[in-house]
PDB file of C-alpha atoms and ligand atoms in Angstrom:
ATOM      1  CA  MET A   1    -126.307  17.323-107.214  1.00 64.00           C
ATOM      2  CA  SER A   2    -126.251  18.321-110.887  1.00 80.00           C
ATOM      3  CA  LYS A   3    -123.020  19.779-112.144  1.00 92.00           C
ATOM      4  CA  ALA A   4    -124.838  21.822-114.803  1.00 94.00           C
ATOM      5  CA  LYS A   5    -124.034  25.154-113.131  1.00 94.00           C
ATOM      6  CA  ASN A   6    -120.342  24.348-112.732  1.00 97.00           C
ATOM      7  CA  PRO A   7    -117.849  26.146-114.961  1.00 98.00           C
ATOM      8  CA  ILE A   8    -115.955  24.894-117.971  1.00 98.00           C
ATOM      9  CA  GLY A   9    -112.153  25.050-117.618  1.00 98.00           C
ATOM     10  CA  ILE A  10    -110.277  25.869-120.801  1.00 98.00           C
ATOM     11  CA  PHE A  11    -106.502  26.032-121.010  1.00 98.00           C
ATOM     12  CA  ASP A  12    -103.780  26.890-123.453  1.00 98.00           C
ATOM     13  CA  SER A  13    -100.112  27.817-123.443  1.00 96.00           C
ATOM     14  CA  GLY A  14    -101.114  31.467-123.716  1.00 96.00           C
ATOM     15  CA  ILE A  15    -103.886  33.617-125.075  1.00 96.00           C
ATOM     16  CA  GLY A  16    -104.240  31.779-128.436  1.00 96.00           C
ATOM     17  CA  GLY A  17    -106.722  29.369-126.842  1.00 97.00           C
ATOM     18  CA  LEU A  18    -109.078  32.313-126.511  1.00 98.00           C
ATOM     19  CA  THR A  19    -110.131  31.489-130.097  1.00 97.00           C
ATOM     20  CA  VAL A  20    -111.548  28.255-128.677  1.00 98.00           C
ATOM     21  CA  ALA A  21    -113.022  30.030-125.617  1.00 98.00           C
ATOM     22  CA  ARG A  22    -114.644  32.528-127.976  1.00 98.00           C
ATOM     23  CA  ALA A  23    -116.216  29.757-130.088  1.00 97.00           C
ATOM     24  CA  VAL A  24    -117.488  28.124-126.863  1.00 98.00           C
ATOM     25  CA  LYS A  25    -118.905  31.415-125.571  1.00 97.00           C
ATOM     26  CA  ASN A  26    -120.650  32.085-128.895  1.00 97.00           C
ATOM     27  CA  ILE A  27    -122.364  28.717-129.076  1.00 97.00           C
ATOM     28  CA  LEU A  28    -122.903  28.254-125.292  1.00 97.00           C
ATOM     29  CA  PRO A  29    -123.569  31.770-123.954  1.00 96.00           C
ATOM     30  CA  ASN A  30    -124.895  30.539-120.581  1.00 97.00           C
ATOM     31  CA  GLU A  31    -121.758  28.646-119.639  1.00 98.00           C
ATOM     32  CA  SER A  32    -119.232  30.123-117.216  1.00 98.00           C
ATOM     33  CA  ILE A  33    -115.645  29.742-118.383  1.00 98.00           C
ATOM     34  CA  ILE A  34    -112.444  29.674-116.371  1.00 98.00           C
ATOM     35  CA  TYR A  35    -109.647  30.253-118.850  1.00 98.00           C
ATOM     36  CA  PHE A  36    -106.030  29.556-117.986  1.00 98.00           C
ATOM     37  CA  GLY A  37    -103.211  30.817-120.226  1.00 98.00           C
ATOM     38  CA  ASP A  38     -99.807  29.457-119.269  1.00 97.00           C
ATOM     39  CA  ILE A  39     -97.953  32.503-120.516  1.00 96.00           C
ATOM     40  CA  ALA A  40     -94.969  31.790-118.228  1.00 96.00           C
ATOM     41  CA  HIS A  41     -94.219  28.619-120.210  1.00 96.00           C
ATOM     42  CA  LEU A  42     -95.214  29.452-123.766  1.00 94.00           C
ATOM     43  CA  PRO A  43     -94.674  28.434-126.471  1.00 95.00           C
ATOM     44  CA  TYR A  44     -95.709  24.820-125.906  1.00 95.00           C
ATOM     45  CA  GLY A  45     -95.150  24.127-129.602  1.00 93.00           C
ATOM     46  CA  ASP A  46     -91.382  23.809-129.131  1.00 89.00           C
ATOM     47  CA  LYS A  47     -91.439  22.063-125.710  1.00 94.00           C
ATOM     48  CA  SER A  48     -90.937  18.398-124.875  1.00 95.00           C
ATOM     49  CA  ALA A  49     -93.989  16.257-124.200  1.00 96.00           C
ATOM     50  CA  SER A  50     -92.914  15.711-120.576  1.00 97.00           C
ATOM     51  CA  ALA A  51     -92.676  19.458-119.858  1.00 97.00           C
ATOM     52  CA  ILE A  52     -96.132  20.052-121.354  1.00 97.00           C
ATOM     53  CA  GLN A  53     -97.532  17.158-119.313  1.00 98.00           C
ATOM     54  CA  ALA A  54     -96.199  18.665-116.060  1.00 97.00           C
ATOM     55  CA  TYR A  55     -97.742  22.080-116.806  1.00 98.00           C
ATOM     56  CA  SER A  56    -101.029  20.516-117.886  1.00 98.00           C
ATOM     57  CA  ILE A  57    -101.422  18.588-114.621  1.00 98.00           C
ATOM     58  CA  LYS A  58    -100.759  21.739-112.571  1.00 97.00           C
ATOM     59  CA  ILE A  59    -103.409  23.626-114.521  1.00 98.00           C
ATOM     60  CA  THR A  60    -105.832  20.713-114.225  1.00 98.00           C
ATOM     61  CA  ASP A  61    -105.530  20.955-110.426  1.00 98.00           C
ATOM     62  CA  ILE A  62    -106.773  24.555-110.568  1.00 97.00           C
ATOM     63  CA  PHE A  63    -109.825  23.477-112.567  1.00 98.00           C
ATOM     64  CA  LEU A  64    -110.565  20.563-110.260  1.00 98.00           C
ATOM     65  CA  LYS A  65    -110.443  22.896-107.238  1.00 97.00           C
ATOM     66  CA  SER A  66    -113.063  25.039-108.998  1.00 97.00           C
ATOM     67  CA  HIS A  67    -115.240  21.955-109.655  1.00 98.00           C
ATOM     68  CA  CYS A  68    -115.184  22.366-113.433  1.00 98.00           C
ATOM     69  CA  LYS A  69    -117.616  19.984-115.122  1.00 98.00           C
ATOM     70  CA  VAL A  70    -115.496  19.925-118.279  1.00 98.00           C
ATOM     71  CA  ILE A  71    -111.785  20.537-118.810  1.00 98.00           C
ATOM     72  CA  LEU A  72    -111.059  21.515-122.385  1.00 98.00           C
ATOM     73  CA  ILE A  73    -107.457  21.409-123.551  1.00 98.00           C
ATOM     74  CA  ALA A  74    -107.632  24.192-126.129  1.00 98.00           C
ATOM     75  CA  CYS A  75    -103.981  23.939-127.115  1.00 97.00           C
ATOM     76  CA  ASN A  76    -103.222  21.505-129.944  1.00 95.00           C
ATOM     77  CA  SER A  77     -99.696  20.911-128.690  1.00 95.00           C
ATOM     78  CA  ALA A  78    -100.991  20.022-125.195  1.00 97.00           C
ATOM     79  CA  SER A  79    -103.829  17.948-126.685  1.00 97.00           C
ATOM     80  CA  ALA A  80    -101.200  15.935-128.554  1.00 95.00           C
ATOM     81  CA  ALA A  81     -98.778  15.636-125.621  1.00 96.00           C
ATOM     82  CA  ALA A  82    -100.896  15.488-122.469  1.00 98.00           C
ATOM     83  CA  TYR A  83    -104.525  14.504-123.151  1.00 98.00           C
ATOM     84  CA  GLU A  84    -104.249  10.835-122.139  1.00 97.00           C
ATOM     85  CA  LEU A  85    -102.408  11.732-118.937  1.00 98.00           C
ATOM     86  CA  VAL A  86    -104.840  14.492-117.956  1.00 98.00           C
ATOM     87  CA  ARG A  87    -107.805  12.209-118.641  1.00 98.00           C
ATOM     88  CA  GLU A  88    -106.363   9.492-116.425  1.00 98.00           C
ATOM     89  CA  TYR A  89    -105.526  12.039-113.708  1.00 98.00           C
ATOM     90  CA  VAL A  90    -109.017  13.535-113.689  1.00 98.00           C
ATOM     91  CA  GLY A  91    -110.846  10.199-113.741  1.00 98.00           C
ATOM     92  CA  SER A  92    -114.572  10.666-113.214  1.00 97.00           C
ATOM     93  CA  LYS A  93    -114.261  14.126-111.601  1.00 97.00           C
ATOM     94  CA  ALA A  94    -114.777  15.930-114.909  1.00 98.00           C
ATOM     95  CA  LYS A  95    -115.063  15.253-118.621  1.00 98.00           C
ATOM     96  CA  VAL A  96    -111.817  16.017-120.446  1.00 98.00           C
ATOM     97  CA  PHE A  97    -111.951  17.319-124.001  1.00 98.00           C
ATOM     98  CA  ASN A  98    -109.084  17.878-126.376  1.00 98.00           C
ATOM     99  CA  VAL A  99    -109.118  19.730-129.688  1.00 98.00           C
ATOM    100  CA  ILE A 100    -108.072  16.733-131.783  1.00 98.00           C
ATOM    101  CA  ASP A 101    -110.755  14.047-131.302  1.00 98.00           C
ATOM    102  CA  PRO A 102    -113.725  16.232-132.340  1.00 98.00           C
ATOM    103  CA  VAL A 103    -111.867  16.984-135.584  1.00 98.00           C
ATOM    104  CA  ILE A 104    -111.166  13.297-136.155  1.00 97.00           C
ATOM    105  CA  ASN A 105    -114.898  12.584-135.655  1.00 97.00           C
ATOM    106  CA  TYR A 106    -115.745  15.357-138.094  1.00 97.00           C
ATOM    107  CA  ILE A 107    -113.444  13.768-140.685  1.00 96.00           C
ATOM    108  CA  ARG A 108    -114.998  10.357-140.073  1.00 96.00           C
ATOM    109  CA  GLU A 109    -118.479  11.773-140.605  1.00 95.00           C
ATOM    110  CA  ASN A 110    -117.711  13.922-143.637  1.00 95.00           C
ATOM    111  CA  TYR A 111    -114.962  12.360-145.738  1.00 95.00           C
ATOM    112  CA  VAL A 112    -113.950   9.147-147.395  1.00 93.00           C
ATOM    113  CA  ASP A 113    -111.237   8.469-149.997  1.00 94.00           C
ATOM    114  CA  ILE A 114    -109.596  11.896-149.811  1.00 95.00           C
ATOM    115  CA  SER A 115    -106.327  13.478-148.725  1.00 96.00           C
ATOM    116  CA  VAL A 116    -106.427  15.625-145.598  1.00 97.00           C
ATOM    117  CA  GLY A 117    -103.616  18.004-144.643  1.00 98.00           C
ATOM    118  CA  LEU A 118    -102.629  19.330-141.237  1.00 98.00           C
ATOM    119  CA  ILE A 119    -100.673  22.439-140.305  1.00 98.00           C
ATOM    120  CA  GLY A 120     -99.599  23.005-136.699  1.00 97.00           C
ATOM    121  CA  THR A 121     -96.643  23.464-134.381  1.00 95.00           C
ATOM    122  CA  LYS A 122     -93.603  21.203-134.421  1.00 94.00           C
ATOM    123  CA  GLN A 123     -94.948  19.468-131.298  1.00 92.00           C
ATOM    124  CA  THR A 124     -98.373  18.772-132.791  1.00 95.00           C
ATOM    125  CA  VAL A 125     -97.100  17.588-136.174  1.00 96.00           C
ATOM    126  CA  GLY A 126     -94.114  15.689-134.718  1.00 95.00           C
ATOM    127  CA  SER A 127     -96.312  13.822-132.217  1.00 94.00           C
ATOM    128  CA  ASN A 128     -98.033  12.012-135.121  1.00 96.00           C
ATOM    129  CA  VAL A 129    -101.238  11.928-133.039  1.00 96.00           C
ATOM    130  CA  TYR A 130    -103.449  13.157-135.904  1.00 97.00           C
ATOM    131  CA  LYS A 131    -101.757  10.745-138.303  1.00 96.00           C
ATOM    132  CA  LYS A 132    -102.379   7.724-136.072  1.00 96.00           C
ATOM    133  CA  LYS A 133    -105.981   8.683-135.358  1.00 96.00           C
ATOM    134  CA  ILE A 134    -106.780   9.340-139.008  1.00 95.00           C
ATOM    135  CA  GLU A 135    -105.168   6.093-140.105  1.00 93.00           C
ATOM    136  CA  ASP A 136    -107.202   4.259-137.445  1.00 94.00           C
ATOM    137  CA  LEU A 137    -110.416   5.551-139.040  1.00 92.00           C
ATOM    138  CA  GLY A 138    -109.844   3.124-141.894  1.00 89.00           C
ATOM    139  CA  ASN A 139    -111.913   5.204-144.340  1.00 87.00           C
ATOM    140  CA  ASN A 140    -109.106   5.607-146.835  1.00 92.00           C
ATOM    141  CA  VAL A 141    -108.300   9.182-145.823  1.00 93.00           C
ATOM    142  CA  HIS A 142    -104.676   9.952-146.702  1.00 95.00           C
ATOM    143  CA  PHE A 143    -102.874  12.175-144.288  1.00 97.00           C
ATOM    144  CA  LYS A 144    -100.318  14.884-145.099  1.00 97.00           C
ATOM    145  CA  SER A 145     -98.803  17.387-142.695  1.00 98.00           C
ATOM    146  CA  LEU A 146     -96.425  20.282-142.325  1.00 98.00           C
ATOM    147  CA  ALA A 147     -95.085  22.048-139.220  1.00 98.00           C
ATOM    148  CA  THR A 148     -95.560  25.781-139.714  1.00 98.00           C
ATOM    149  CA  PRO A 149     -93.778  27.335-136.714  1.00 97.00           C
ATOM    150  CA  LEU A 150     -93.522  30.867-138.107  1.00 97.00           C
ATOM    151  CA  LEU A 151     -97.292  31.329-138.072  1.00 97.00           C
ATOM    152  CA  VAL A 152     -97.703  31.737-134.284  1.00 96.00           C
ATOM    153  CA  PRO A 153     -95.211  34.625-133.844  1.00 96.00           C
ATOM    154  CA  MET A 154     -96.416  36.136-137.121  1.00 97.00           C
ATOM    155  CA  ILE A 155    -100.034  36.249-135.891  1.00 96.00           C
ATOM    156  CA  GLU A 156     -99.071  37.465-132.395  1.00 93.00           C
ATOM    157  CA  GLU A 157     -97.097  40.313-133.946  1.00 93.00           C
ATOM    158  CA  GLY A 158    -100.185  41.298-135.926  1.00 93.00           C
ATOM    159  CA  PHE A 159     -98.936  40.248-139.371  1.00 95.00           C
ATOM    160  CA  ILE A 160    -102.223  38.894-140.673  1.00 94.00           C
ATOM    161  CA  ASN A 161    -103.332  40.879-143.682  1.00 91.00           C
ATOM    162  CA  GLY A 162    -100.254  42.121-145.485  1.00 93.00           C
ATOM    163  CA  ARG A 163     -97.405  41.236-147.769  1.00 96.00           C
ATOM    164  CA  ILE A 164     -95.289  39.492-145.114  1.00 96.00           C
ATOM    165  CA  SER A 165     -98.090  37.230-143.925  1.00 97.00           C
ATOM    166  CA  ASN A 166     -99.204  36.483-147.494  1.00 97.00           C
ATOM    167  CA  ASP A 167     -95.658  35.446-148.426  1.00 97.00           C
ATOM    168  CA  ILE A 168     -95.263  33.192-145.378  1.00 98.00           C
ATOM    169  CA  ILE A 169     -98.704  31.593-145.785  1.00 98.00           C
ATOM    170  CA  ASN A 170     -98.197  31.039-149.525  1.00 98.00           C
ATOM    171  CA  GLU A 171     -94.737  29.587-148.985  1.00 98.00           C
ATOM    172  CA  TYR A 172     -95.997  27.080-146.406  1.00 98.00           C
ATOM    173  CA  LEU A 173     -99.146  26.066-148.274  1.00 98.00           C
ATOM    174  CA  SER A 174     -97.202  25.567-151.521  1.00 98.00           C
ATOM    175  CA  ASN A 175     -94.932  23.048-149.794  1.00 98.00           C
ATOM    176  CA  THR A 176     -94.800  19.677-151.537  1.00 97.00           C
ATOM    177  CA  ASN A 177     -95.961  17.987-148.289  1.00 97.00           C
ATOM    178  CA  LEU A 178     -99.382  19.581-148.686  1.00 98.00           C
ATOM    179  CA  GLN A 179    -100.055  18.938-152.356  1.00 96.00           C
ATOM    180  CA  GLU A 180    -103.345  17.526-153.634  1.00 96.00           C
ATOM    181  CA  ILE A 181    -105.315  17.764-150.435  1.00 98.00           C
ATOM    182  CA  GLN A 182    -109.073  18.239-150.356  1.00 97.00           C
ATOM    183  CA  ALA A 183    -109.286  19.413-146.730  1.00 98.00           C
ATOM    184  CA  LEU A 184    -106.850  21.187-144.403  1.00 98.00           C
ATOM    185  CA  ILE A 185    -106.957  21.045-140.596  1.00 98.00           C
ATOM    186  CA  LEU A 186    -105.944  24.324-138.958  1.00 98.00           C
ATOM    187  CA  GLY A 187    -104.285  22.495-136.056  1.00 97.00           C
ATOM    188  CA  CYS A 188    -103.295  25.403-133.838  1.00 97.00           C
ATOM    189  CA  THR A 189    -105.100  27.843-131.573  1.00 96.00           C
ATOM    190  CA  HIS A 190    -103.875  30.843-133.558  1.00 97.00           C
ATOM    191  CA  TYR A 191    -104.836  29.795-137.055  1.00 97.00           C
ATOM    192  CA  PRO A 192    -108.539  30.779-137.042  1.00 96.00           C
ATOM    193  CA  LEU A 193    -107.193  34.341-137.318  1.00 96.00           C
ATOM    194  CA  ILE A 194    -105.709  33.593-140.749  1.00 97.00           C
ATOM    195  CA  LYS A 195    -108.512  31.313-141.999  1.00 97.00           C
ATOM    196  CA  ASP A 196    -109.625  33.925-144.564  1.00 97.00           C
ATOM    197  CA  LYS A 197    -106.106  34.094-145.961  1.00 97.00           C
ATOM    198  CA  VAL A 198    -105.864  30.303-146.181  1.00 98.00           C
ATOM    199  CA  ASP A 199    -109.280  30.215-147.884  1.00 98.00           C
ATOM    200  CA  GLU A 200    -108.055  32.870-150.312  1.00 97.00           C
ATOM    201  CA  PHE A 201    -105.007  30.746-151.143  1.00 97.00           C
ATOM    202  CA  TYR A 202    -107.129  27.694-151.957  1.00 98.00           C
ATOM    203  CA  GLN A 203    -109.956  29.658-153.647  1.00 97.00           C
ATOM    204  CA  GLY A 204    -112.644  27.268-152.460  1.00 95.00           C
ATOM    205  CA  LYS A 205    -110.895  24.123-153.758  1.00 97.00           C
ATOM    206  CA  VAL A 206    -109.950  22.885-150.268  1.00 98.00           C
ATOM    207  CA  ASP A 207    -112.184  22.695-147.169  1.00 98.00           C
ATOM    208  CA  VAL A 208    -110.375  24.660-144.473  1.00 98.00           C
ATOM    209  CA  LEU A 209    -111.366  23.235-141.082  1.00 97.00           C
ATOM    210  CA  ASP A 210    -111.606  25.739-138.229  1.00 95.00           C
ATOM    211  CA  THR A 211    -111.024  23.408-135.316  1.00 94.00           C
ATOM    212  CA  SER A 212    -112.284  25.910-132.705  1.00 96.00           C
ATOM    213  CA  GLU A 213    -115.803  25.764-134.169  1.00 95.00           C
ATOM    214  CA  ILE A 214    -115.785  21.984-134.540  1.00 97.00           C
ATOM    215  CA  VAL A 215    -114.650  21.574-130.921  1.00 98.00           C
ATOM    216  CA  ALA A 216    -117.254  24.011-129.560  1.00 98.00           C
ATOM    217  CA  ALA A 217    -120.039  22.194-131.450  1.00 98.00           C
ATOM    218  CA  SER A 218    -118.873  18.874-130.059  1.00 98.00           C
ATOM    219  CA  LEU A 219    -118.769  20.280-126.511  1.00 98.00           C
ATOM    220  CA  LYS A 220    -122.322  21.585-126.918  1.00 98.00           C
ATOM    221  CA  ALA A 221    -123.542  18.170-128.114  1.00 98.00           C
ATOM    222  CA  TYR A 222    -121.874  16.525-125.096  1.00 98.00           C
ATOM    223  CA  LEU A 223    -123.488  18.927-122.602  1.00 98.00           C
ATOM    224  CA  GLU A 224    -126.899  18.551-124.228  1.00 97.00           C
ATOM    225  CA  TYR A 225    -126.745  14.764-124.318  1.00 98.00           C
ATOM    226  CA  ASN A 226    -125.628  14.561-120.673  1.00 97.00           C
ATOM    227  CA  LEU A 227    -128.109  17.178-119.418  1.00 96.00           C
ATOM    228  CA  LEU A 228    -125.224  19.367-118.317  1.00 97.00           C
ATOM    229  CA  LEU A 229    -126.239  22.591-120.063  1.00 97.00           C
ATOM    230  CA  ASN A 230    -126.426  25.591-117.751  1.00 96.00           C
ATOM    231  CA  LYS A 231    -129.981  26.903-118.093  1.00 93.00           C
ATOM    232  CA  ASN A 232    -129.298  30.119-116.160  1.00 89.00           C
ATOM    233  CA  ASP A 233    -128.097  33.159-118.044  1.00 84.00           C
ATOM    234  CA  ASN A 234    -125.631  34.348-115.413  1.00 85.00           C
ATOM    235  CA  ALA A 235    -122.397  33.307-117.101  1.00 93.00           C
ATOM    236  CA  ASP A 236    -119.317  34.634-115.374  1.00 94.00           C
ATOM    237  CA  HIS A 237    -115.900  34.301-116.982  1.00 97.00           C
ATOM    238  CA  GLN A 238    -112.468  34.385-115.392  1.00 98.00           C
ATOM    239  CA  PHE A 239    -109.193  34.703-117.276  1.00 98.00           C
ATOM    240  CA  LEU A 240    -106.119  33.507-115.383  1.00 98.00           C
ATOM    241  CA  VAL A 241    -102.522  33.663-116.606  1.00 98.00           C
ATOM    242  CA  SER A 242     -99.318  32.270-115.108  1.00 97.00           C
ATOM    243  CA  ASP A 243     -97.520  35.491-116.027  1.00 97.00           C
ATOM    244  CA  TYR A 244     -98.936  38.894-116.842  1.00 96.00           C
ATOM    245  CA  THR A 245     -97.936  41.553-119.325  1.00 94.00           C
ATOM    246  CA  SER A 246    -100.091  44.363-120.630  1.00 95.00           C
ATOM    247  CA  ASP A 247     -99.104  43.321-124.189  1.00 93.00           C
ATOM    248  CA  PHE A 248    -100.814  39.978-123.686  1.00 94.00           C
ATOM    249  CA  GLU A 249    -103.855  41.685-122.198  1.00 96.00           C
ATOM    250  CA  GLU A 250    -104.010  43.840-125.310  1.00 94.00           C
ATOM    251  CA  LEU A 251    -103.716  40.745-127.534  1.00 94.00           C
ATOM    252  CA  THR A 252    -106.865  39.238-125.972  1.00 96.00           C
ATOM    253  CA  ARG A 253    -108.845  41.657-128.139  1.00 95.00           C
ATOM    254  CA  ARG A 254    -107.596  39.924-131.278  1.00 94.00           C
ATOM    255  CA  PHE A 255    -108.173  36.365-130.064  1.00 96.00           C
ATOM    256  CA  PHE A 256    -111.367  36.741-128.012  1.00 97.00           C
ATOM    257  CA  GLY A 257    -113.003  39.518-129.999  1.00 94.00           C
ATOM    258  CA  GLU A 258    -113.017  41.853-126.993  1.00 95.00           C
ATOM    259  CA  LYS A 259    -110.413  42.898-124.467  1.00 95.00           C
ATOM    260  CA  VAL A 260    -110.557  40.932-121.222  1.00 96.00           C
ATOM    261  CA  LYS A 261    -108.909  41.467-117.862  1.00 97.00           C
ATOM    262  CA  LEU A 262    -106.160  38.940-117.161  1.00 98.00           C
ATOM    263  CA  GLU A 263    -105.538  37.881-113.538  1.00 97.00           C
ATOM    264  CA  LYS A 264    -102.089  36.673-112.595  1.00 97.00           C
ATOM    265  CA  TYR A 265    -102.155  33.179-111.061  1.00 96.00           C
ATOM    266  CA  PRO A 266     -98.630  31.685-110.875  1.00 91.00           C
ATOM    267  CA  LEU A 267     -98.446  27.925-111.437  1.00 89.00           C
ATOM    268  CA  TRP A 268     -95.490  27.566-109.104  1.00 77.00           C
ATOM    269  CA  GLU A 269     -94.950  30.023-106.246  1.00 63.00           C
TER     270      GLU A 269
HETATM  271  N1  DGL B 301    -101.408  26.941-128.430  1.00 53.45           N
HETATM  272  C1  DGL B 301    -100.408  26.324-129.272  1.00 53.45           C
HETATM  273  C2  DGL B 301    -101.070  25.233-130.134  1.00 53.45           C
HETATM  274  O1  DGL B 301    -102.263  25.258-130.382  1.00 53.45           O
HETATM  275  C3  DGL B 301     -99.704  27.331-130.129  1.00 53.45           C
HETATM  276  C4  DGL B 301     -98.807  28.266-129.338  1.00 53.45           C
HETATM  277  C5  DGL B 301     -97.689  27.558-128.628  1.00 53.45           C
HETATM  278  O2  DGL B 301     -96.825  26.940-129.300  1.00 53.45           O
HETATM  279  O3  DGL B 301     -97.661  27.596-127.408  1.00 53.45           O
HETATM  280  O4  DGL B 301    -100.399  24.330-130.550  1.00 53.45           O
END
């Protein structure tokens, strides 16, 4: 039986991954999404790889029970720490996507002989996953990176368009680690919300890559190619969280573009 009508499972450490879910919903409006935000364990950006792997497998089990056709790891930190393990665990039951490989493919297709920068959490940058994958491309793309841990709490607290956020963004982007780049990967779920500010900083001289859009486009191409697109327009979304607070529910407005109802679904009882 075709899996085309089955949902797409998307997970993140919290509600930041809703930027990815939003990009998926915009480009694939017929697809049903089950979103899981592991609020009880956030932030993943400061956690060990083994802790993130354990959470990711638990969440994957929820998606497998719901017969998801695709499991999309929306969190960069979990993509860096747990993708290989989740893929092995899932086997042929579903296609597993991360948010790193589509960006690497985009770089392969669009750039040669340039310097590309990455900003992300300590986990993402420290894992060196982007570095290894970009070096493996062999197209003379030089890689530079900087962990920018203040950006996640800054964005969650709503500091996006003012003096404080401008100072923090300018300070990070002026860092010597990121000099003379021609493209910058926004390697974190939260960063699409400050893309305009990053663009303003570079004044068009650097391509700022919104990974959520690149990932959604790659997911669409996969579904099309494998005849897995849902042709019915009865999409039904579910938003599960391992811990609930009304503050997080309120924050969904910022990340998803509309407020959604969060359902508590503890990972461990
Ligand atoms: N979702 C995380 C990421 O994309 C950022 C938030 C966190 O550290 O949990 O890396």
